[in-house]
Amino acid sequence: MTELDTGAPAGVQLDLDEECGAEPLTAYEDNSGAVTSTKAATVSAAALAVAACGGGGGSGSNGAPPTTGTPPTAPPVVRKPETDADASRFLQQASFAVSTGAIQQVRDEGYEPWLNRQMNASNSQSARQFFATRGYDAVDSNRYYFSRGIGDQMIWSQLLNGGSSVRKRAALALSEFFVVSLNSISITWRSQAIGEYWDILNRRAFGNFRDLMEDISLNPAMGVFLNTLGNRRADPSTGRVPDENYGREIMQLFSIGLFELNQDGTVRTSGGNPIETYTNDDVTGIAKVFTGYDYDFTGISFTAEPGNPNFRVPDPDYARQPMTADQSRWRFPRNNGFHSEEEKTFLGLTIPAGTNAADSLRLALDHLFNHPNVGPFFAKQMIQRLVTSNPSPAYVSRVAAVFDNNGSGTRGDLRAVFKAILLDDEALEPSNANNPAFGKLREPMLRFTQLARTFGVSSNSGNWEVRELSDPASRLGQSPLRPPSVFNFFRPTYFPNGSQAADNNLLAPEFQLVNETSVAGYVNFMERAVDTSSFLFRDLQMDYSAEIAIADDSQALLDRLDLLLTANQLSSGIRDIVKSAMDDVSVTAASSDADKLRRVHIGVLLIMASTDYLVQK
């Protein structure tokens, strides 16, 4: 059901909470995201009202006939959530966490205006700024240039804290498509390299897919991860051939996939067999494109390592600047480079012999970008990351169509694509919260992020000293930007054998992380995370003040936690269990904050360990 928005502002300044990363609303934002002054919006609304009443149109004292003209355009229909639960459900798909303030904003503004405003917000602090403001770019005895730990601090600070959570939620989803892993970047300033990769995802999250492809292809972290950096043309005298790693993965994982797809994401077949998108000859052909690249040392200076003057450390920007095939910009320039200028043929495209590196890259990426598979291949995986593991073919088709054309003739408009995903009827339909075939398992890193943001986490040191959390036995079982391979933490087509999902032909990608060890490890991890009493969380502090204020009323506390954490999706059985456990702690209005906090901790932990919470719908 929709509500009609007249477009007239309420005349009241809205207080936006910090999580949304926005200033108080002092202007009227229309459905397209354009911002006009409150006064202008009010005048426009008043003019429409006057026109509707016939004001100024009848015979006046001069006896002039009524004026005629184009009827006023009806204001746009803005879809708004009917309940707080509907708003909370949307917020959990579009961002990392829910607050009562954000729920009210979505209910007041409507889904699309709220989303427009959030998408317009830039990242509150870049990875580059995080490192610089903490002295992590310095060459000193701390030897940050060899540290992966500061990379973990950076990404956790990005996820657990700060505004632009919609942008960062999209960037995190993109990091599981254009995969790079901090585990495998063994270079000087490795954390700064992965930080630039993360900054690219944030900058391009609502830009164009084609631009993102190019930035990622030239990013040093990706260059090291998939061997583009230092990749050389063929040498018949030694038998050397170009490394095929990135050429294969940009097709298989980052653009078109293994099999030809229909617009709705279903696999095209011939004789009952899937039609492969590329052959080994295509891999050999495209591999030549990604030859001749190395670090760009333009403007880079070197500093002797303290106590070791023979080891000179380059400025960290060498690991941030896009790779280049221009030998004059390398550290050790050469008279001839390593780019293959042979003819390059793949996927029906032939790049003529003699074409330089920059033009070869441009032609290759343009060709991949315009392949008909890209829309449905990308659309389905982004829907899986944000909304549901098993989107209907019609849902995929609608989003893929927006990828092909944003309505203004532009292909690859990621802002339009993410809006299409989050505003689709299938995503917003409240009844899908009760559909057993709808939804997705929450990834462990998203659960921890939701916990932290819901309860206003802060860093005691300001450095967000959170470690790698990949170990499923003693930690979370997943750590952002640290997938075990280029295939991410899980495959988009995965389902557990012998499961109900398999019996019902349903995909369950995130279940690839689930086993006996990870299930027990997660509960143990969350028990420590909820109260941050463990050494692992020595730098974090949760703010449960709003919950402590109502802790003497276990029913009110349960209702609040249910809304914020599950969008009121706890079953009556789970609610009874949680309430009973909280009531085991005797609390009155006069009780100590310590007793009230204990009740809060019990409620939060039991909810976040429940199956009703673990499956996001």
Short mmCIF file of N, CA and C in Angstrom, two decimals, residues 166 181 242 317 578:
data_model
loop_
_atom_site.label_atom_id
_atom_site.label_comp_id
_atom_site.label_asym_id
_atom_site.label_seq_id
_atom_site.Cartn_x
_atom_site.Cartn_y
_atom_site.Cartn_z
N VAL A 166 24.73 3.49 4.17
CA VAL A 166 24.16 2.92 2.95
C VAL A 166 25.26 2.77 1.89
N SER A 181 41.92 -9.89 -1.24
CA SER A 181 42.07 -10.32 0.15
C SER A 181 43.36 -9.79 0.75
N PRO A 242 52.06 -14.69 -21.03
CA PRO A 242 51.42 -13.81 -20.06
C PRO A 242 50.66 -14.58 -18.99
N ASP A 317 52.03 6.09 -0.90
CA ASP A 317 51.19 6.36 -2.07
C ASP A 317 51.56 5.49 -3.27
N VAL A 578 13.21 -15.77 25.47
CA VAL A 578 14.05 -14.61 25.79
C VAL A 578 13.49 -13.87 27.01
#
